[in-house]
Tab-separated table of C-alpha atoms in Angstrom:
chain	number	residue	atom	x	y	z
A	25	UNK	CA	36.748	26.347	-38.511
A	26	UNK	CA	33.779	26.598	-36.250
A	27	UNK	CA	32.289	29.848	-35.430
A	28	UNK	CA	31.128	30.790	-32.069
A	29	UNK	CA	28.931	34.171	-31.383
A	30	UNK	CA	28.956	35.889	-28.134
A	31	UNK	CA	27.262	39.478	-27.943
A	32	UNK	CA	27.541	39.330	-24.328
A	33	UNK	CA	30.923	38.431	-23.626
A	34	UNK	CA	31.855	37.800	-19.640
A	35	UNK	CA	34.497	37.410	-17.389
A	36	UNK	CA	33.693	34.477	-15.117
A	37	UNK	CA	34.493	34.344	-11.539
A	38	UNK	CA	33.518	31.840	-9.292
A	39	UNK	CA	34.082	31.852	-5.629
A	40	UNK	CA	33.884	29.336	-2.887
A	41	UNK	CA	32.780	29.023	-0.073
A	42	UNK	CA	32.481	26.950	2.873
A	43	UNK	CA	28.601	27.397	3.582
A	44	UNK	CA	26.675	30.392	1.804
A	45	UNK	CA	24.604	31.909	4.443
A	46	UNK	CA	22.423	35.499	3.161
A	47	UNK	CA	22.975	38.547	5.455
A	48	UNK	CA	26.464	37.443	6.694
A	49	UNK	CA	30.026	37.687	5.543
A	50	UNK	CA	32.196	35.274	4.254
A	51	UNK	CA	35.471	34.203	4.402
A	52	UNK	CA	36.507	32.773	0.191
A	53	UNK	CA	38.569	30.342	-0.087
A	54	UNK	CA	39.183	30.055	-3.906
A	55	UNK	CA	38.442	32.627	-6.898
A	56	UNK	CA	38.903	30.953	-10.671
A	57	UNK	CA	38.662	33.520	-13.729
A	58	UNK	CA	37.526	32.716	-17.112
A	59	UNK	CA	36.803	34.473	-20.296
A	60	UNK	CA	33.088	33.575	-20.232
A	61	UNK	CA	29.517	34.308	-22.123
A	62	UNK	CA	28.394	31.144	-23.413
A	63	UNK	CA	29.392	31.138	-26.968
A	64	UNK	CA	32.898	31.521	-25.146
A	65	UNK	CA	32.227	28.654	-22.967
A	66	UNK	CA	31.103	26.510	-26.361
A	67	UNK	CA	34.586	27.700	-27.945
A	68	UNK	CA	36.833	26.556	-25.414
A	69	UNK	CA	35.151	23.092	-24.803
A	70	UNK	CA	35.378	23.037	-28.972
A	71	UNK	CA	39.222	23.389	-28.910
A	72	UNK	CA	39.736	20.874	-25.914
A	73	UNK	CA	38.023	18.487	-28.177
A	74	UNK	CA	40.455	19.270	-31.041
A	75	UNK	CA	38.545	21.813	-33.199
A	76	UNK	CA	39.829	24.757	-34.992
A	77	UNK	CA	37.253	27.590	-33.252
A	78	UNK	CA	37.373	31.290	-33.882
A	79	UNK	CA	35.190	33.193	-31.248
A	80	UNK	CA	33.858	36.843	-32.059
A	81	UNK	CA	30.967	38.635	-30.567
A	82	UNK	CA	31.961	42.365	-28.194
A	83	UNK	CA	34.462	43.042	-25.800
A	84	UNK	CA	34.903	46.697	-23.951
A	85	UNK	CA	36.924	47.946	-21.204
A	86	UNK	CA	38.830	46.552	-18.300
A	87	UNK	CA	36.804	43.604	-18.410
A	88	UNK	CA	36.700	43.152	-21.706
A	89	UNK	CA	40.729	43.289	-22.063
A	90	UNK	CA	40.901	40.686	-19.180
A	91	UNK	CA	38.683	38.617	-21.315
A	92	UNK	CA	40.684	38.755	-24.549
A	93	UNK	CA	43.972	38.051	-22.155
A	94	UNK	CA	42.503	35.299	-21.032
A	95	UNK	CA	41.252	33.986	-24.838
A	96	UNK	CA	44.890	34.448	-25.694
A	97	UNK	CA	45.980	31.655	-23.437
A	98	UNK	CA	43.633	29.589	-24.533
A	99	UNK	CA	44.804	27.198	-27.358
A	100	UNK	CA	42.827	26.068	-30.267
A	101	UNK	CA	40.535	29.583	-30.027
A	102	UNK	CA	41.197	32.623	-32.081
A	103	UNK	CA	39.786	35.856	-31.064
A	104	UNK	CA	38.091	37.786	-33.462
A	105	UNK	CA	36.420	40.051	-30.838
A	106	UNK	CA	34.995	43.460	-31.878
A	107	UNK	CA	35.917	46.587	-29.605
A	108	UNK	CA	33.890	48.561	-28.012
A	109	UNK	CA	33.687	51.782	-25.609
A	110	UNK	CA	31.671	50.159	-23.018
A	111	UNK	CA	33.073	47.660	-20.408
A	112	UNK	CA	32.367	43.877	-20.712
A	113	UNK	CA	30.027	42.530	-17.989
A	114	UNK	CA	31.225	40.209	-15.327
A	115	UNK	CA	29.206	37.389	-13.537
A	116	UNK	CA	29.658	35.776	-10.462
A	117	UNK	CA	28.905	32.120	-9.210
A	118	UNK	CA	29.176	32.027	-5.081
A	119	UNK	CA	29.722	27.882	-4.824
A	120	UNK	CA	28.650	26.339	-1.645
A	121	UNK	CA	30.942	23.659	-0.651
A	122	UNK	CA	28.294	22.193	1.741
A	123	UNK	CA	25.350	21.760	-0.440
A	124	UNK	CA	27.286	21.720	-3.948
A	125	UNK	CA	24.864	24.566	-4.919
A	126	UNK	CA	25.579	27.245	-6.847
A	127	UNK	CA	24.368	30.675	-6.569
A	128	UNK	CA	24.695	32.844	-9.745
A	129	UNK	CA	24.820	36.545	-10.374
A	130	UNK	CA	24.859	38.531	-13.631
A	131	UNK	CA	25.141	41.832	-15.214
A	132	UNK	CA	23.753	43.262	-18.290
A	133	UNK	CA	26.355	44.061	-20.041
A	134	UNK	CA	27.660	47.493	-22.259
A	135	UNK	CA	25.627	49.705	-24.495
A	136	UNK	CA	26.219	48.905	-27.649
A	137	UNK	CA	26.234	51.890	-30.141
A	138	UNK	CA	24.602	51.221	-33.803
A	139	UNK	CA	28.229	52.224	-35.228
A	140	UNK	CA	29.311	49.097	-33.064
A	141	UNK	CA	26.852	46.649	-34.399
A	142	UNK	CA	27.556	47.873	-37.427
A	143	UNK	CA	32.021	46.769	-37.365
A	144	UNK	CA	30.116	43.307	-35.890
A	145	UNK	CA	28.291	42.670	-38.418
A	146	UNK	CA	31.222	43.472	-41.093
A	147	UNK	CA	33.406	41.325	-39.014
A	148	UNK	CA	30.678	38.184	-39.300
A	149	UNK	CA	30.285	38.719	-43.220
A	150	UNK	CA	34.159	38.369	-43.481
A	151	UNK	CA	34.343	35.198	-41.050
A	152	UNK	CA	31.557	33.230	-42.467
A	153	UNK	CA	32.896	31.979	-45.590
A	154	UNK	CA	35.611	29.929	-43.495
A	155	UNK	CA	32.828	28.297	-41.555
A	156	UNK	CA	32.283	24.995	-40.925
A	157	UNK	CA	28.904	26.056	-38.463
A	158	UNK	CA	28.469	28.856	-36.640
A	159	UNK	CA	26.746	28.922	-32.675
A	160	UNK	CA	25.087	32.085	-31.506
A	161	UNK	CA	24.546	32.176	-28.371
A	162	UNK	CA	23.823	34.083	-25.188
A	163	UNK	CA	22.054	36.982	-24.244
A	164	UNK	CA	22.293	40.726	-26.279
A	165	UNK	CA	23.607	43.237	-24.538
A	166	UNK	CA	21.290	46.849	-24.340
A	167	UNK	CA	21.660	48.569	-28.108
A	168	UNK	CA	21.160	45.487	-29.854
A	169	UNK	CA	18.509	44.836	-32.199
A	170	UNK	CA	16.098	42.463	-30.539
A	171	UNK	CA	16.127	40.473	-34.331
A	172	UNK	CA	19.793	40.237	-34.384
A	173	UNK	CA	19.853	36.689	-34.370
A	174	UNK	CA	17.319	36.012	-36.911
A	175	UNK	CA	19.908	38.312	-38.949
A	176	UNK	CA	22.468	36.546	-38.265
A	177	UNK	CA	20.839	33.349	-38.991
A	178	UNK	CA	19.980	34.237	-42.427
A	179	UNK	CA	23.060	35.318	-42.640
A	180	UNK	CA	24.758	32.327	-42.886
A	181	UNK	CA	21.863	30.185	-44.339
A	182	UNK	CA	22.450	32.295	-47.639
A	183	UNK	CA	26.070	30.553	-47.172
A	184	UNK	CA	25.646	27.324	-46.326
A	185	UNK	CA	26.871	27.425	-43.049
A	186	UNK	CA	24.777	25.224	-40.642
A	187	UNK	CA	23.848	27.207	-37.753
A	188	UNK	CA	22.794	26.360	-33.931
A	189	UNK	CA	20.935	29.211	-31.352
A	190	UNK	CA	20.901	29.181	-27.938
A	191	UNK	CA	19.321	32.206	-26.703
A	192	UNK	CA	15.576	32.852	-24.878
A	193	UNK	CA	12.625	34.927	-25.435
A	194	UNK	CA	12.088	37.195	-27.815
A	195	UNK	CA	15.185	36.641	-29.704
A	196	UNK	CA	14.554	33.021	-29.654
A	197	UNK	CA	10.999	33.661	-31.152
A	198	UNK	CA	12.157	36.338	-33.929
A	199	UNK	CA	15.315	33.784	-34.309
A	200	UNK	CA	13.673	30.302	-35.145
A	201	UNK	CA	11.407	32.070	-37.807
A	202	UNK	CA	14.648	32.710	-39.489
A	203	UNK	CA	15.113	28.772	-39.325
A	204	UNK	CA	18.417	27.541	-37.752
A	205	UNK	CA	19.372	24.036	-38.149
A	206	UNK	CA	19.171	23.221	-34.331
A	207	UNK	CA	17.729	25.257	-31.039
A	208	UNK	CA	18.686	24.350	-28.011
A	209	UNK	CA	16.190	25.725	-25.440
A	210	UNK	CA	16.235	24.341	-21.970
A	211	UNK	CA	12.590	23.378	-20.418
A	212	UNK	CA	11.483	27.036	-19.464
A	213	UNK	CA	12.892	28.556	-22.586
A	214	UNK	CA	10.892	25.436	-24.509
A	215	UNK	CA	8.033	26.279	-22.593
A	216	UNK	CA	8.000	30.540	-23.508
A	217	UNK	CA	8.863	29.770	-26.718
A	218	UNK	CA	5.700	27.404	-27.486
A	219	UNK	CA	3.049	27.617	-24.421
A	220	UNK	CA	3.655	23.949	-23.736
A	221	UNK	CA	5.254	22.570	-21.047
A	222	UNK	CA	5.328	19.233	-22.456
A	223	UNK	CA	8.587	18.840	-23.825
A	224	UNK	CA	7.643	16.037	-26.630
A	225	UNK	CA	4.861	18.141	-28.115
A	226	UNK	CA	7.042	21.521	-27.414
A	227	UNK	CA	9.890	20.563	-29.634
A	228	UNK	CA	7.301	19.594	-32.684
A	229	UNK	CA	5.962	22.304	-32.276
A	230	UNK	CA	9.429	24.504	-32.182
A	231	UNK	CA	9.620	22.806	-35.220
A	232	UNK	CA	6.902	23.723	-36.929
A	233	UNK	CA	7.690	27.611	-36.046
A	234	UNK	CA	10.724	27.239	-38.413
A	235	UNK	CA	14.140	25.209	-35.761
A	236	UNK	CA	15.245	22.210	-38.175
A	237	UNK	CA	16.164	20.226	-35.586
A	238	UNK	CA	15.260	21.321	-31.435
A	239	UNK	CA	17.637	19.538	-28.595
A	240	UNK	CA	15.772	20.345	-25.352
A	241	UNK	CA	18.223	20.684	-22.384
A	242	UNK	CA	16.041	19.193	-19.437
A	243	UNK	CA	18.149	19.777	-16.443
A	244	UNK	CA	19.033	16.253	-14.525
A	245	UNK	CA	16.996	14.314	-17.223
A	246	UNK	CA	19.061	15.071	-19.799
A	247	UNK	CA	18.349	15.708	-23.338
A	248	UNK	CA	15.324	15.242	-25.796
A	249	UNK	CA	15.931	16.369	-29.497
A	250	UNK	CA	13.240	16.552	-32.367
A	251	UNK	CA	15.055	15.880	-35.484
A	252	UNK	CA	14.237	15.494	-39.030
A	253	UNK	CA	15.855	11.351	-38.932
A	254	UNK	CA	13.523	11.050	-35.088
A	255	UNK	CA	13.299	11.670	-31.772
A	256	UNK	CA	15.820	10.600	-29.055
A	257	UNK	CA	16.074	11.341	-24.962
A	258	UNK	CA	19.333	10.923	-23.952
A	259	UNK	CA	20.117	11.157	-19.997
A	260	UNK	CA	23.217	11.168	-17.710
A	261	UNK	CA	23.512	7.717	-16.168
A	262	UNK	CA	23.615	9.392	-12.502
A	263	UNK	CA	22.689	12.406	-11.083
A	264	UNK	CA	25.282	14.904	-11.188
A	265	UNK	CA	26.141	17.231	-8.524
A	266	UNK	CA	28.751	20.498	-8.560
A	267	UNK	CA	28.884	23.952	-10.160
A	268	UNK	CA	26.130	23.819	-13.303
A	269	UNK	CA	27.517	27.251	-14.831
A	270	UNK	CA	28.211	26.264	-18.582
A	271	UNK	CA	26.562	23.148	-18.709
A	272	UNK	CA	24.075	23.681	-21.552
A	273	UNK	CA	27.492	25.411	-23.315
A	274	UNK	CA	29.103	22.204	-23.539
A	275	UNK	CA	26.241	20.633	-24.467
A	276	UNK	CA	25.929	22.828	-27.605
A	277	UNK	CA	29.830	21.838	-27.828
A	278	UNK	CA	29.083	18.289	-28.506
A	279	UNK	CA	26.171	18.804	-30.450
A	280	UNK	CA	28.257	21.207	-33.039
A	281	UNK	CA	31.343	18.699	-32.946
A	282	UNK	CA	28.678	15.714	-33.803
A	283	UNK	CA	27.465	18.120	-36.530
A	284	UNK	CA	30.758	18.317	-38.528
A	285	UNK	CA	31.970	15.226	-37.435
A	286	UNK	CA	28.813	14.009	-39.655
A	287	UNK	CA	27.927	11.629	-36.444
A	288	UNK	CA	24.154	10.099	-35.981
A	289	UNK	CA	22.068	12.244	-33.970
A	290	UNK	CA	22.482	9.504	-31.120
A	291	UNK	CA	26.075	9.077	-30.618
A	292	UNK	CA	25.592	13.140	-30.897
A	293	UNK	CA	23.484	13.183	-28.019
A	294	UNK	CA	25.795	11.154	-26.135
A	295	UNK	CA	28.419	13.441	-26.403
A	296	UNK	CA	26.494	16.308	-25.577
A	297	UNK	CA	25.160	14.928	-22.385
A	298	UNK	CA	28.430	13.354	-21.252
A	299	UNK	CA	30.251	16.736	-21.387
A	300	UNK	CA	27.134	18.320	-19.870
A	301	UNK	CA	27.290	16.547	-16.811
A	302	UNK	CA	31.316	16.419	-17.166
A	303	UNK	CA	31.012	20.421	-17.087
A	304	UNK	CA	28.983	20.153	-14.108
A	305	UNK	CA	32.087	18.050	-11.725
A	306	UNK	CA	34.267	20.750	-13.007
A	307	UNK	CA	35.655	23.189	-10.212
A	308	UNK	CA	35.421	26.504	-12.394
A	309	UNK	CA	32.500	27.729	-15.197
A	310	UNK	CA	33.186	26.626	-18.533
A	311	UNK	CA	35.449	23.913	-18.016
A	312	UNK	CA	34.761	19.837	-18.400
A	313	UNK	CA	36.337	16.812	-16.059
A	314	UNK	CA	37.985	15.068	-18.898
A	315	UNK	CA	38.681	12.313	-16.755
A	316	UNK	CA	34.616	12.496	-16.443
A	317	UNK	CA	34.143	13.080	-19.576
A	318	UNK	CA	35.302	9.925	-21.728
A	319	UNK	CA	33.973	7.530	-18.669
A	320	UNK	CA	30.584	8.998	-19.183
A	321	UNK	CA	30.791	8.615	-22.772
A	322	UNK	CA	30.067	4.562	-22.534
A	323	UNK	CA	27.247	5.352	-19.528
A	324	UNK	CA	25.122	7.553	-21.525
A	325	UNK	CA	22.139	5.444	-22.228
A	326	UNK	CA	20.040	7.118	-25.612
A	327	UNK	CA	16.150	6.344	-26.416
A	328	UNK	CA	13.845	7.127	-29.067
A	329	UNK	CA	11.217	9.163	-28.024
């Protein structure tokens, strides 16, 4: 069983529309919902590739109970979701059907109380013996210790469990000093975390600060990972052009599938970037073009780096 974290759980919805124009108003022409947060995102792309995946983090309120109904039609993912008073935040992606851009709003998220970090973390002691590798991912929501992830880290390194983070800022700091396996920063998260904003010496140097292994998501260039075995760039074969909301999430997807499918970090790469950019053709957030998806998979040309 895989693991997926998600203290900031989300309901999805993406609109469309025919031209996104500011100070107007708009006719819609489709709304999509989806349980969302991006450790969500990693656990459904986990089960469409055939993986056992139990997904826990917070979920509160209205939107919170539209995200667990929405988890429960969703084979291949059990919800192990903690409760909590405050209501689950909601984001919004406006799609322009002209331009294929995407514009993106989200909320913070509830309060959560110390009582309610407290049933989390008793609900990630009992889950992390059946682990396989755990993701945490996301952002926290207000009430949660800025160190949680490093906790949660160490966590399951006294365990065994293997253990990927995809987070930003000050989390991501505290968190890598904890040493995860992998990071998976994109460029400006790379670039916060180390002062560099050249990714080669950025992900040595992530490194060095305590990440294993660091897979740097670099938008429409692809991937470039600094691994104990070398360095790779892998890179979508075209550019790719649609809704980008849970992109990086099924890039973590691949990259935790690779890891307990015991693939080499390149054929790992190629998955991740091939459901990346198969995410990105995908009409609604945190979905992948299959179709996309396994022609991509031959296209996806790796390099060392």
């Amino acid at each position: 069983m895989i693991l997926t974290v998600t203290l900031n759980t989300a309901l999805d919805i993406t609109y469309r529309v025919r031209s996104l124009r500011p100070h107007t108003s708009h006719r819609v022409s489709e709304v999509i919902e989806r349980a969302g947060g991006k450790g969500v995102n990693v656990a459904r792309v986990l089960a469409a590739l055939g993986h056992e995946v139990t997904a826990t983090g917070f979920a509160g309120g209205a939107t919170g109970r539209a995200i667990r109904d929405r988890l429960a039609d969703t084979p291949g993912v059990t919800d192990a979701l903690v409760p909590v008073t405050g209501a689950s935040r909601r984001t919004i992606a406006v799609v322009d059907e002209l331009t294929g851009d995407t514009t993106q709003l989200n909320e913070p998220g509830p309060q959560i109380t110390p009582t309610e970090w407290g049933n989390f973390l008793d609900r990630y002691e009992e889950l992390l013996p059946s682990a396989s590798a755990v993701a945490l991912s996301g952002s926290l929501p207000p009430g949660v210790p800025v160190g949680a992830y490093a906790g949660l880290v160490r966590a399951a390194r006294t365990r065994g469990v293997p253990v990927l983070l995809d987070t930003s800022g000050e989390p991501l700091r505290r968190g890598v000093a904890a040493r995860p396996d992998i990071i998976k920063p994109n460029a400006d998260e790379l670039a916060e975390l180390t002062g560099s904003h050249d990714p080669l010496r950025a992900t040595q140097d992530a490194r060095r600060r305590g990440a294993t292994t660091v897979v740097a998501s670099l938008g429409p260039e692809g991937l470039l990972a600094a691994t104990p075995e070398g360095r790779w760039r892998a890179t979508p074969p075209s550019r790719v052009h649609g809704n980008p909301t849970g992109a990086g999430d099924s890039a973590v997807a691949g990259l935790l599938s690779g890891l307990v499918e015991k693939l080499p970090w390149p054929e790992r790469l190629t998955h991740a970037v091939a459901l990346s950019a198969a995410t990105v053709r995908a009409p609604a957030a945190g979905e992948f073009d299959r179709t996309a998806y396994e022609k991509l998979l031959a296209r996806v040309p790796v390099t060392a780096a």
